[in-house]
PDB file of C-alpha atoms in Angstrom:
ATOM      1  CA  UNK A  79     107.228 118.172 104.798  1.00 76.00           C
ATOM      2  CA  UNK A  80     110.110 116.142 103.860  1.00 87.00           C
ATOM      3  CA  UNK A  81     111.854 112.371 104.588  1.00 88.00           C
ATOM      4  CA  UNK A  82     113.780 113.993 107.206  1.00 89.00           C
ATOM      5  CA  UNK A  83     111.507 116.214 108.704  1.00 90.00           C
ATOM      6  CA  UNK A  84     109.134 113.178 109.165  1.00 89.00           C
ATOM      7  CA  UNK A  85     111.315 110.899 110.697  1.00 89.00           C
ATOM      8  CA  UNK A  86     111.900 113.311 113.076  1.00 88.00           C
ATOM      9  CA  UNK A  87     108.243 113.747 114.067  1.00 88.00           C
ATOM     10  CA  UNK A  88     108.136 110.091 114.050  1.00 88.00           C
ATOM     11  CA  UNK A  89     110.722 110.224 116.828  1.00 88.00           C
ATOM     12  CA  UNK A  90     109.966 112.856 118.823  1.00 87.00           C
ATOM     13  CA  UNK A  91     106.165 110.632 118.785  1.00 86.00           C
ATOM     14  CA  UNK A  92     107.831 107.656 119.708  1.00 83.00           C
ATOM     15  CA  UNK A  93     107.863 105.465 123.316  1.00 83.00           C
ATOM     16  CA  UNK A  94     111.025 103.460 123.362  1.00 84.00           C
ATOM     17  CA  UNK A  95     110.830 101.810 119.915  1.00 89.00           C
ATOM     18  CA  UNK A  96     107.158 102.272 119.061  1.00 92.00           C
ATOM     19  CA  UNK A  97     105.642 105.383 117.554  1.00 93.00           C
ATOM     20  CA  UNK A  98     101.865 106.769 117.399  1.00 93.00           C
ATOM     21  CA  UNK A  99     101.079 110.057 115.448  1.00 92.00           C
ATOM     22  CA  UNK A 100      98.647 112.146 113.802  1.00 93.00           C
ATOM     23  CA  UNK A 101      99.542 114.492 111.026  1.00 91.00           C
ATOM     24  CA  UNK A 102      97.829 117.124 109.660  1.00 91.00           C
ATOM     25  CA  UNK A 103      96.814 117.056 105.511  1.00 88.00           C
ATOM     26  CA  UNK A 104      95.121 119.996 103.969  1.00 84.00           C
ATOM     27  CA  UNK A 105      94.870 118.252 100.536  1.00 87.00           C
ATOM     28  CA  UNK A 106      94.807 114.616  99.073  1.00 86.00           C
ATOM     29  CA  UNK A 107      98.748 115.683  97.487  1.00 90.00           C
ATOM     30  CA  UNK A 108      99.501 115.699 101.324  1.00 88.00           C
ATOM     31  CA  UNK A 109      98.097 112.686 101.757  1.00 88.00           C
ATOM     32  CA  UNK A 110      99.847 111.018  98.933  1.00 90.00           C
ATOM     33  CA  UNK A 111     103.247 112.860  99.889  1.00 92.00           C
ATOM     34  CA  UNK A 112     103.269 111.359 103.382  1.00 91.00           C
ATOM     35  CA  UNK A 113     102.344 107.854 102.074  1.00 90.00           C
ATOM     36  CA  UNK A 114     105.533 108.436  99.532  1.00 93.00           C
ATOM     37  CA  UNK A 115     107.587 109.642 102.487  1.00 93.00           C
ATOM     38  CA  UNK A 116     107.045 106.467 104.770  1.00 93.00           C
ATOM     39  CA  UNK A 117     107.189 104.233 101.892  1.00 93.00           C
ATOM     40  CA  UNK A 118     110.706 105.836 101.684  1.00 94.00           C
ATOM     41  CA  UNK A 119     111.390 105.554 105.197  1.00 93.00           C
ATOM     42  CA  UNK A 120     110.164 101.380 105.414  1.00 93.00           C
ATOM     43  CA  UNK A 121     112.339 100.998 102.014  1.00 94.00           C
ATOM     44  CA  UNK A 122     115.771 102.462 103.673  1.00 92.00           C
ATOM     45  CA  UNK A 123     114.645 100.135 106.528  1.00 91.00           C
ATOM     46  CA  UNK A 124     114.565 102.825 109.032  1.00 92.00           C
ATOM     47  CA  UNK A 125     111.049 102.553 110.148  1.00 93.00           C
ATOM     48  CA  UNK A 126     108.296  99.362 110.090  1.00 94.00           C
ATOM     49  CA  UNK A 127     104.964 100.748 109.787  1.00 94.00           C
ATOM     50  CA  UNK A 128     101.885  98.243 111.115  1.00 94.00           C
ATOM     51  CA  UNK A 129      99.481 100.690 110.957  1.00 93.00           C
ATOM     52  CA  UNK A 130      98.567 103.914 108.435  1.00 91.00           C
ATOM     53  CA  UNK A 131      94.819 105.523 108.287  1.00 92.00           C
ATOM     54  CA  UNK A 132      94.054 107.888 106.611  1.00 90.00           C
ATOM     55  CA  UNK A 133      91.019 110.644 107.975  1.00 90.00           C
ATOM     56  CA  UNK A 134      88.918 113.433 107.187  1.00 89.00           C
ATOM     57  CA  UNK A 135      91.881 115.978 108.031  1.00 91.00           C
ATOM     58  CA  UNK A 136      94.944 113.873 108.847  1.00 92.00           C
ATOM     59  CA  UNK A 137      97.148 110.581 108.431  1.00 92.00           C
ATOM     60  CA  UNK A 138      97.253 108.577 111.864  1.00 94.00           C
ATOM     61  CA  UNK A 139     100.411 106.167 111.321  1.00 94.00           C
ATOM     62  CA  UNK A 140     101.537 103.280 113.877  1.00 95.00           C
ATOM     63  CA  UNK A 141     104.776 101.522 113.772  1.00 94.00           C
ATOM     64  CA  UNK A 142     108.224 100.554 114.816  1.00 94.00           C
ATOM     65  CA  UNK A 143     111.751 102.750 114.697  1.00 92.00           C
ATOM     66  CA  UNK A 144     114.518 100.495 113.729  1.00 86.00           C
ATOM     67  CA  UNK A 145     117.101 101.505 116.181  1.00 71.00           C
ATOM     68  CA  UNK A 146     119.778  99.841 113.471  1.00 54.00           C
ATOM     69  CA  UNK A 147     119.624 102.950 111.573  1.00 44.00           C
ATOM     70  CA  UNK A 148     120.490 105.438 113.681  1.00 47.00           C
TER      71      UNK A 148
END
C-alpha cells in the first residue's frame, strides 16, 4: 500500500467529510507502514485523523478529509 493508494481508500470510506475504515495488516511492518502513511497524509494537511486503533488483524482509523486539498 502506498500514500496514494490510501487516501483513496480513505475516500471511497468516507460520508461527506468524515471517514471510517478498517484495513487489513498481516504483519506489525504493515502496521507501522500505515501509521507512516497517515502521518504523511495529516502532515500534507490532507486528512485529520481523531481516531487510529490498532487490532489483532487490522488498523481501524477515524477522521476528517480536508476538502482544501483536493
Amino acid at each position: 500500500m502506498n500514500k496514494v493508494g490510501l487516501f483513496k481508500n480513505l475516500r471511497n470510506s468516507s460520508r461527506g467529510n468524515l471517514f471510517s475504515t478498517e484495513i487489513p495488516k498481516a504483519t506489525k511492518e504493515d502496521e507501522k507502514k500505515i501509521e507512516e502513511l497517515v502521518g504523511e497524509l495529516e502532515r500534507e494537511g490532507k486528512i485529520k485523523l481523531r481516531e487510529c486503533v490498532q487490532r489483532e488483524y487490522s488498523v481501524y482509523l477515524h477522521g476528517i478529509i480536508k476538502y482544501g486539498s483536493e
